[in-house]
Amino acid sequence: MLLKLHLVLALASSVVVLTLGLTGAVMAFEPEIQHWRHRTLLDVTPGGTPHALIDVSETLMRAFPAERVKSYWVPESPTRSVGAVMDRGTVYVNPYTLQILGTIPPGQDWLARVHQLHLRFVSPIGQVLVRITGVVMIALTVSGLYLWMPSRRTRITSGARGFRLWFDWHAVIGVYSAAFLLVLSLTGTFITFDGVTVPLAYRLTGSTPAPAWSPRQPALAGAHQLLPDQIG
């Protein structure tokens, strides 16, 4: 009975599980994908001392006088450009030459749609489907371990063919990846049920949510704006 239930649940959720696996893999490599897509905007050749952010800000104000800089992406590497978030999008500037390299316009790109597909299958109904699949994955991992216990198979049977070969592969890969799959399923389910799990986590830990951050705090009279590299 348990074996049949295990097989039925696995078959019923296979398409969603495969989609979540593929989209999750894309998201795991998102920084590398973004760098590859926008390498002409992100990569610079170091040359001397990089300019301060005030110089970058003045360059942008001259180029786009009708807009203001909302925030900066400060590079962690000397071979990366400075990003400035403006109304037109994120503008990238070479910190050594102050050359404006280009702009990534605002709005969702295909990677953002991959995120939506992974989290909620791009619809409220899809989000319910993802939640159910998370619970199913937990059940499949636990039941799979229970079904594995009698044989305790940890290697492929010598000379196995056909069904036996595939069964052995499934059992061996499943048992070695069970801990990873269980953590993945539990954390994924925690995220999809965040309306319930997040308040519960705060209640259990006795903590409270951080206050909402506002990017526009009222300025004191006579105060002057300081950029990050002017503080300290």
PDB file of C-alpha atoms in Angstrom:
ATOM      1  CA  MET A   1       0.000   0.000   0.000  1.00  0.00           C
ATOM      2  CA  LEU A   2       2.727   2.486   0.967  1.00  0.00           C
ATOM      3  CA  LEU A   3       4.731   1.603  -2.140  1.00  0.00           C
ATOM      4  CA  LYS A   4       1.719   2.260  -4.395  1.00  0.00           C
ATOM      5  CA  LEU A   5       1.026   5.574  -2.649  1.00  0.00           C
ATOM      6  CA  HIS A   6       4.707   6.509  -3.024  1.00  0.00           C
ATOM      7  CA  LEU A   7       4.584   5.745  -6.762  1.00  0.00           C
ATOM      8  CA  VAL A   8       1.282   7.580  -7.331  1.00  0.00           C
ATOM      9  CA  LEU A   9       2.443  10.725  -5.495  1.00  0.00           C
ATOM     10  CA  ALA A  10       5.764  10.688  -7.365  1.00  0.00           C
ATOM     11  CA  LEU A  11       4.053  10.347 -10.743  1.00  0.00           C
ATOM     12  CA  ALA A  12       1.400  12.992  -9.983  1.00  0.00           C
ATOM     13  CA  SER A  13       3.971  15.569  -8.857  1.00  0.00           C
ATOM     14  CA  SER A  14       6.694  14.737 -11.392  1.00  0.00           C
ATOM     15  CA  VAL A  15       6.033  17.643 -13.788  1.00  0.00           C
ATOM     16  CA  VAL A  16       5.964  20.232 -10.991  1.00  0.00           C
ATOM     17  CA  VAL A  17       9.025  18.747  -9.285  1.00  0.00           C
ATOM     18  CA  LEU A  18      10.958  18.761 -12.569  1.00  0.00           C
ATOM     19  CA  THR A  19       9.958  22.379 -13.220  1.00  0.00           C
ATOM     20  CA  LEU A  20      10.974  23.446  -9.699  1.00  0.00           C
ATOM     21  CA  GLY A  21      14.297  21.647 -10.094  1.00  0.00           C
ATOM     22  CA  LEU A  22      15.087  23.305 -13.424  1.00  0.00           C
ATOM     23  CA  THR A  23      14.039  26.802 -12.322  1.00  0.00           C
ATOM     24  CA  GLY A  24      15.874  26.377  -9.011  1.00  0.00           C
ATOM     25  CA  ALA A  25      19.037  25.421 -10.885  1.00  0.00           C
ATOM     26  CA  VAL A  26      18.749  28.567 -13.017  1.00  0.00           C
ATOM     27  CA  MET A  27      18.253  30.702  -9.886  1.00  0.00           C
ATOM     28  CA  ALA A  28      21.309  29.126  -8.234  1.00  0.00           C
ATOM     29  CA  PHE A  29      23.457  30.387 -11.113  1.00  0.00           C
ATOM     30  CA  GLU A  30      21.686  33.747 -11.431  1.00  0.00           C
ATOM     31  CA  PRO A  31      24.747  35.915 -10.573  1.00  0.00           C
ATOM     32  CA  GLU A  32      26.823  34.120 -13.216  1.00  0.00           C
ATOM     33  CA  ILE A  33      23.999  34.364 -15.777  1.00  0.00           C
ATOM     34  CA  GLN A  34      23.494  38.068 -15.099  1.00  0.00           C
ATOM     35  CA  HIS A  35      27.216  38.691 -15.426  1.00  0.00           C
ATOM     36  CA  TRP A  36      27.356  36.819 -18.729  1.00  0.00           C
ATOM     37  CA  ARG A  37      24.337  38.717 -20.095  1.00  0.00           C
ATOM     38  CA  HIS A  38      25.578  42.169 -19.058  1.00  0.00           C
ATOM     39  CA  ARG A  39      29.339  41.710 -19.040  1.00  0.00           C
ATOM     40  CA  THR A  40      29.895  44.801 -21.233  1.00  0.00           C
ATOM     41  CA  LEU A  41      28.228  46.883 -18.512  1.00  0.00           C
ATOM     42  CA  LEU A  42      29.715  45.128 -15.488  1.00  0.00           C
ATOM     43  CA  ASP A  43      33.348  44.474 -16.440  1.00  0.00           C
ATOM     44  CA  VAL A  44      35.964  47.247 -16.379  1.00  0.00           C
ATOM     45  CA  THR A  45      39.743  47.324 -16.657  1.00  0.00           C
ATOM     46  CA  PRO A  46      41.377  48.710 -13.492  1.00  0.00           C
ATOM     47  CA  GLY A  47      43.467  51.789 -14.083  1.00  0.00           C
ATOM     48  CA  GLY A  48      44.737  53.918 -11.247  1.00  0.00           C
ATOM     49  CA  THR A  49      42.613  54.942  -8.276  1.00  0.00           C
ATOM     50  CA  PRO A  50      38.841  54.691  -8.732  1.00  0.00           C
ATOM     51  CA  HIS A  51      36.853  57.913  -8.418  1.00  0.00           C
ATOM     52  CA  ALA A  52      34.749  58.588  -5.349  1.00  0.00           C
ATOM     53  CA  LEU A  53      30.981  58.172  -5.543  1.00  0.00           C
ATOM     54  CA  ILE A  54      30.566  61.955  -5.461  1.00  0.00           C
ATOM     55  CA  ASP A  55      32.359  62.069  -8.826  1.00  0.00           C
ATOM     56  CA  VAL A  56      30.116  59.315 -10.169  1.00  0.00           C
ATOM     57  CA  SER A  57      27.067  61.196  -8.879  1.00  0.00           C
ATOM     58  CA  GLU A  58      28.153  64.447 -10.545  1.00  0.00           C
ATOM     59  CA  THR A  59      28.745  62.598 -13.821  1.00  0.00           C
ATOM     60  CA  LEU A  60      25.244  61.163 -13.706  1.00  0.00           C
ATOM     61  CA  MET A  61      23.672  64.498 -12.776  1.00  0.00           C
ATOM     62  CA  ARG A  62      25.307  66.112 -15.793  1.00  0.00           C
ATOM     63  CA  ALA A  63      24.161  63.311 -18.080  1.00  0.00           C
ATOM     64  CA  PHE A  64      20.626  63.052 -16.652  1.00  0.00           C
ATOM     65  CA  PRO A  65      19.814  66.394 -14.966  1.00  0.00           C
ATOM     66  CA  ALA A  66      16.104  65.612 -14.608  1.00  0.00           C
ATOM     67  CA  GLU A  67      16.708  62.498 -12.508  1.00  0.00           C
ATOM     68  CA  ARG A  68      18.273  61.657  -9.172  1.00  0.00           C
ATOM     69  CA  VAL A  69      20.247  58.667  -7.958  1.00  0.00           C
ATOM     70  CA  LYS A  70      18.132  56.517  -5.638  1.00  0.00           C
ATOM     71  CA  SER A  71      20.823  54.043  -4.576  1.00  0.00           C
ATOM     72  CA  TYR A  72      24.213  52.642  -5.569  1.00  0.00           C
ATOM     73  CA  TRP A  73      25.608  49.180  -6.277  1.00  0.00           C
ATOM     74  CA  VAL A  74      29.145  49.521  -4.942  1.00  0.00           C
ATOM     75  CA  PRO A  75      31.501  47.023  -6.633  1.00  0.00           C
ATOM     76  CA  GLU A  76      33.152  44.342  -4.522  1.00  0.00           C
ATOM     77  CA  SER A  77      35.858  43.786  -7.116  1.00  0.00           C
ATOM     78  CA  PRO A  78      38.214  46.294  -8.808  1.00  0.00           C
ATOM     79  CA  THR A  79      37.141  44.824 -12.159  1.00  0.00           C
ATOM     80  CA  ARG A  80      33.455  45.734 -11.727  1.00  0.00           C
ATOM     81  CA  SER A  81      31.591  48.944 -12.528  1.00  0.00           C
ATOM     82  CA  VAL A  82      29.488  51.100 -10.204  1.00  0.00           C
ATOM     83  CA  GLY A  83      25.720  50.731 -10.543  1.00  0.00           C
ATOM     84  CA  ALA A  84      23.376  53.636  -9.872  1.00  0.00           C
ATOM     85  CA  VAL A  85      19.621  53.067  -9.616  1.00  0.00           C
ATOM     86  CA  MET A  86      17.709  55.886 -11.326  1.00  0.00           C
ATOM     87  CA  ASP A  87      14.243  56.349 -12.829  1.00  0.00           C
ATOM     88  CA  ARG A  88      15.459  55.100 -16.205  1.00  0.00           C
ATOM     89  CA  GLY A  89      16.901  51.913 -14.640  1.00  0.00           C
ATOM     90  CA  THR A  90      20.301  50.887 -13.292  1.00  0.00           C
ATOM     91  CA  VAL A  91      23.044  52.946 -14.916  1.00  0.00           C
ATOM     92  CA  TYR A  92      26.585  51.514 -14.888  1.00  0.00           C
ATOM     93  CA  VAL A  93      29.634  53.757 -14.710  1.00  0.00           C
ATOM     94  CA  ASN A  94      33.326  52.942 -15.056  1.00  0.00           C
ATOM     95  CA  PRO A  95      34.785  54.135 -11.708  1.00  0.00           C
ATOM     96  CA  TYR A  96      38.205  54.764 -13.264  1.00  0.00           C
ATOM     97  CA  THR A  97      37.187  56.824 -16.324  1.00  0.00           C
ATOM     98  CA  LEU A  98      33.667  57.942 -15.278  1.00  0.00           C
ATOM     99  CA  GLN A  99      32.408  56.661 -18.633  1.00  0.00           C
ATOM    100  CA  ILE A 100      28.717  55.740 -18.624  1.00  0.00           C
ATOM    101  CA  LEU A 101      28.689  52.162 -19.903  1.00  0.00           C
ATOM    102  CA  GLY A 102      24.955  51.728 -20.358  1.00  0.00           C
ATOM    103  CA  THR A 103      21.639  51.123 -18.636  1.00  0.00           C
ATOM    104  CA  ILE A 104      19.571  48.095 -17.680  1.00  0.00           C
ATOM    105  CA  PRO A 105      15.939  49.296 -17.885  1.00  0.00           C
ATOM    106  CA  PRO A 106      13.541  48.623 -15.000  1.00  0.00           C
ATOM    107  CA  GLY A 107      10.939  45.883 -15.141  1.00  0.00           C
ATOM    108  CA  GLN A 108      10.894  42.115 -15.134  1.00  0.00           C
ATOM    109  CA  ASP A 109      13.257  40.206 -17.391  1.00  0.00           C
ATOM    110  CA  TRP A 110      13.145  36.469 -18.088  1.00  0.00           C
ATOM    111  CA  LEU A 111      15.059  35.689 -14.889  1.00  0.00           C
ATOM    112  CA  ALA A 112      12.364  37.440 -12.857  1.00  0.00           C
ATOM    113  CA  ARG A 113       9.774  35.294 -14.624  1.00  0.00           C
ATOM    114  CA  VAL A 114      11.830  32.211 -13.695  1.00  0.00           C
ATOM    115  CA  HIS A 115      11.536  33.347 -10.053  1.00  0.00           C
ATOM    116  CA  GLN A 116       7.760  33.677 -10.402  1.00  0.00           C
ATOM    117  CA  LEU A 117       7.528  30.258 -12.038  1.00  0.00           C
ATOM    118  CA  HIS A 118       9.567  28.691  -9.236  1.00  0.00           C
ATOM    119  CA  LEU A 119       7.624  30.344  -6.416  1.00  0.00           C
ATOM    120  CA  ARG A 120       4.036  30.330  -7.668  1.00  0.00           C
ATOM    121  CA  PHE A 121       3.837  28.932 -11.196  1.00  0.00           C
ATOM    122  CA  VAL A 122       2.949  32.500 -12.264  1.00  0.00           C
ATOM    123  CA  SER A 123      -0.583  32.335 -10.818  1.00  0.00           C
ATOM    124  CA  PRO A 124      -2.437  32.048  -7.472  1.00  0.00           C
ATOM    125  CA  ILE A 125      -3.550  28.522  -8.422  1.00  0.00           C
ATOM    126  CA  GLY A 126       0.032  27.662  -9.313  1.00  0.00           C
ATOM    127  CA  GLN A 127       1.166  28.851  -5.886  1.00  0.00           C
ATOM    128  CA  VAL A 128      -1.219  26.374  -4.267  1.00  0.00           C
ATOM    129  CA  LEU A 129       0.199  23.677  -6.539  1.00  0.00           C
ATOM    130  CA  VAL A 130       3.754  24.536  -5.446  1.00  0.00           C
ATOM    131  CA  ARG A 131       2.707  24.387  -1.788  1.00  0.00           C
ATOM    132  CA  ILE A 132       1.121  20.974  -2.236  1.00  0.00           C
ATOM    133  CA  THR A 133       4.200  19.748  -4.095  1.00  0.00           C
ATOM    134  CA  GLY A 134       6.427  20.838  -1.199  1.00  0.00           C
ATOM    135  CA  VAL A 135       4.381  18.759   1.222  1.00  0.00           C
ATOM    136  CA  VAL A 136       4.362  15.846  -1.250  1.00  0.00           C
ATOM    137  CA  MET A 137       8.174  16.014  -1.531  1.00  0.00           C
ATOM    138  CA  ILE A 138       8.501  15.722   2.239  1.00  0.00           C
ATOM    139  CA  ALA A 139       6.168  12.717   2.195  1.00  0.00           C
ATOM    140  CA  LEU A 140       8.067  11.107  -0.703  1.00  0.00           C
ATOM    141  CA  THR A 141      11.434  11.531   1.031  1.00  0.00           C
ATOM    142  CA  VAL A 142      10.237  10.088   4.349  1.00  0.00           C
ATOM    143  CA  SER A 143       8.285   7.223   2.737  1.00  0.00           C
ATOM    144  CA  GLY A 144      11.192   6.493   0.397  1.00  0.00           C
ATOM    145  CA  LEU A 145      13.529   6.083   3.356  1.00  0.00           C
ATOM    146  CA  TYR A 146      11.016   3.813   5.069  1.00  0.00           C
ATOM    147  CA  LEU A 147      10.684   1.663   1.930  1.00  0.00           C
ATOM    148  CA  TRP A 148      14.480   1.540   1.585  1.00  0.00           C
ATOM    149  CA  MET A 149      15.052   0.244   5.125  1.00  0.00           C
ATOM    150  CA  PRO A 150      14.380  -3.500   4.492  1.00  0.00           C
ATOM    151  CA  SER A 151      16.977  -3.792   1.702  1.00  0.00           C
ATOM    152  CA  ARG A 152      19.372  -1.024   2.826  1.00  0.00           C
ATOM    153  CA  ARG A 153      20.711  -0.983  -0.711  1.00  0.00           C
ATOM    154  CA  THR A 154      23.715   1.350  -1.047  1.00  0.00           C
ATOM    155  CA  ARG A 155      25.187   0.192  -4.350  1.00  0.00           C
ATOM    156  CA  ILE A 156      24.092  -1.026  -7.764  1.00  0.00           C
ATOM    157  CA  THR A 157      23.600  -4.793  -8.065  1.00  0.00           C
ATOM    158  CA  SER A 158      26.342  -6.342 -10.194  1.00  0.00           C
ATOM    159  CA  GLY A 159      25.001  -7.272 -13.644  1.00  0.00           C
ATOM    160  CA  ALA A 160      21.627  -5.638 -13.008  1.00  0.00           C
ATOM    161  CA  ARG A 161      19.587  -4.812 -16.130  1.00  0.00           C
ATOM    162  CA  GLY A 162      16.231  -3.339 -17.014  1.00  0.00           C
ATOM    163  CA  PHE A 163      13.861  -2.690 -14.116  1.00  0.00           C
ATOM    164  CA  ARG A 164      16.363  -3.914 -11.508  1.00  0.00           C
ATOM    165  CA  LEU A 165      19.023  -1.489 -12.759  1.00  0.00           C
ATOM    166  CA  TRP A 166      16.654   1.508 -12.661  1.00  0.00           C
ATOM    167  CA  PHE A 167      15.296   0.446  -9.267  1.00  0.00           C
ATOM    168  CA  ASP A 168      18.826   0.210  -7.845  1.00  0.00           C
ATOM    169  CA  TRP A 169      19.767   3.609  -9.245  1.00  0.00           C
ATOM    170  CA  HIS A 170      16.622   5.120  -7.707  1.00  0.00           C
ATOM    171  CA  ALA A 171      17.288   3.521  -4.311  1.00  0.00           C
ATOM    172  CA  VAL A 172      20.974   4.447  -4.184  1.00  0.00           C
ATOM    173  CA  ILE A 173      20.599   8.022  -5.406  1.00  0.00           C
ATOM    174  CA  GLY A 174      17.561   8.484  -3.161  1.00  0.00           C
ATOM    175  CA  VAL A 175      19.233   7.362   0.042  1.00  0.00           C
ATOM    176  CA  TYR A 176      22.409   9.376  -0.530  1.00  0.00           C
ATOM    177  CA  SER A 177      20.435  12.536  -1.349  1.00  0.00           C
ATOM    178  CA  ALA A 178      17.658  12.053   1.228  1.00  0.00           C
ATOM    179  CA  ALA A 179      19.034  14.536   3.775  1.00  0.00           C
ATOM    180  CA  PHE A 180      19.521  17.182   1.100  1.00  0.00           C
ATOM    181  CA  LEU A 181      16.042  16.570  -0.370  1.00  0.00           C
ATOM    182  CA  LEU A 182      14.426  16.737   3.057  1.00  0.00           C
ATOM    183  CA  VAL A 183      16.095  20.062   3.935  1.00  0.00           C
ATOM    184  CA  LEU A 184      15.241  21.423   0.481  1.00  0.00           C
ATOM    185  CA  SER A 185      11.604  20.354   0.797  1.00  0.00           C
ATOM    186  CA  LEU A 186      11.207  21.628   4.360  1.00  0.00           C
ATOM    187  CA  THR A 187      12.729  25.043   3.660  1.00  0.00           C
ATOM    188  CA  GLY A 188      10.846  25.375   0.380  1.00  0.00           C
ATOM    189  CA  THR A 189       7.556  24.539   2.089  1.00  0.00           C
ATOM    190  CA  PHE A 190       8.394  27.015   4.879  1.00  0.00           C
ATOM    191  CA  ILE A 191       8.838  29.734   2.226  1.00  0.00           C
ATOM    192  CA  THR A 192       5.656  28.932   0.294  1.00  0.00           C
ATOM    193  CA  PHE A 193       3.560  28.985   3.497  1.00  0.00           C
ATOM    194  CA  ASP A 194       5.258  32.186   4.700  1.00  0.00           C
ATOM    195  CA  GLY A 195       1.950  33.752   5.754  1.00  0.00           C
ATOM    196  CA  VAL A 196       1.735  31.062   8.455  1.00  0.00           C
ATOM    197  CA  THR A 197       5.324  29.964   9.038  1.00  0.00           C
ATOM    198  CA  VAL A 198       6.952  33.397   9.426  1.00  0.00           C
ATOM    199  CA  PRO A 199       4.624  34.633  12.236  1.00  0.00           C
ATOM    200  CA  LEU A 200       4.959  31.197  13.846  1.00  0.00           C
ATOM    201  CA  ALA A 201       8.766  31.435  13.736  1.00  0.00           C
ATOM    202  CA  TYR A 202       8.666  34.867  15.399  1.00  0.00           C
ATOM    203  CA  ARG A 203       6.313  33.512  18.064  1.00  0.00           C
ATOM    204  CA  LEU A 204       8.451  30.456  18.794  1.00  0.00           C
ATOM    205  CA  THR A 205      11.693  32.459  18.977  1.00  0.00           C
ATOM    206  CA  GLY A 206      10.179  35.339  20.947  1.00  0.00           C
ATOM    207  CA  SER A 207      11.439  37.853  18.380  1.00  0.00           C
ATOM    208  CA  THR A 208       9.694  40.582  16.391  1.00  0.00           C
ATOM    209  CA  PRO A 209       9.968  41.669  12.730  1.00  0.00           C
ATOM    210  CA  ALA A 210      12.385  44.456  11.934  1.00  0.00           C
ATOM    211  CA  PRO A 211      10.676  47.826  11.380  1.00  0.00           C
ATOM    212  CA  ALA A 212       9.946  48.695   7.764  1.00  0.00           C
ATOM    213  CA  TRP A 213      12.805  50.623   6.163  1.00  0.00           C
ATOM    214  CA  SER A 214      12.000  53.858   4.403  1.00  0.00           C
ATOM    215  CA  PRO A 215      14.478  55.147   1.800  1.00  0.00           C
ATOM    216  CA  ARG A 216      13.202  58.704   2.262  1.00  0.00           C
ATOM    217  CA  GLN A 217      13.724  59.927   5.810  1.00  0.00           C
ATOM    218  CA  PRO A 218      13.025  63.613   6.471  1.00  0.00           C
ATOM    219  CA  ALA A 219      16.251  65.644   6.301  1.00  0.00           C
ATOM    220  CA  LEU A 220      17.272  67.970   9.085  1.00  0.00           C
ATOM    221  CA  ALA A 221      17.350  71.668   8.326  1.00  0.00           C
ATOM    222  CA  GLY A 222      20.689  72.673   6.802  1.00  0.00           C
ATOM    223  CA  ALA A 223      21.827  69.066   6.343  1.00  0.00           C
ATOM    224  CA  HIS A 224      23.827  68.033   3.281  1.00  0.00           C
ATOM    225  CA  GLN A 225      23.558  64.697   1.525  1.00  0.00           C
ATOM    226  CA  LEU A 226      26.478  62.336   2.120  1.00  0.00           C
ATOM    227  CA  LEU A 227      27.414  59.457  -0.151  1.00  0.00           C
ATOM    228  CA  PRO A 228      28.608  56.114   1.293  1.00  0.00           C
ATOM    229  CA  ASP A 229      32.298  56.804   0.687  1.00  0.00           C
ATOM    230  CA  GLN A 230      32.032  60.182   2.502  1.00  0.00           C
ATOM    231  CA  ILE A 231      30.912  58.599   5.751  1.00  0.00           C
ATOM    232  CA  GLY A 232      33.488  57.655   8.327  1.00  0.00           C
TER     233      GLY A 232
END
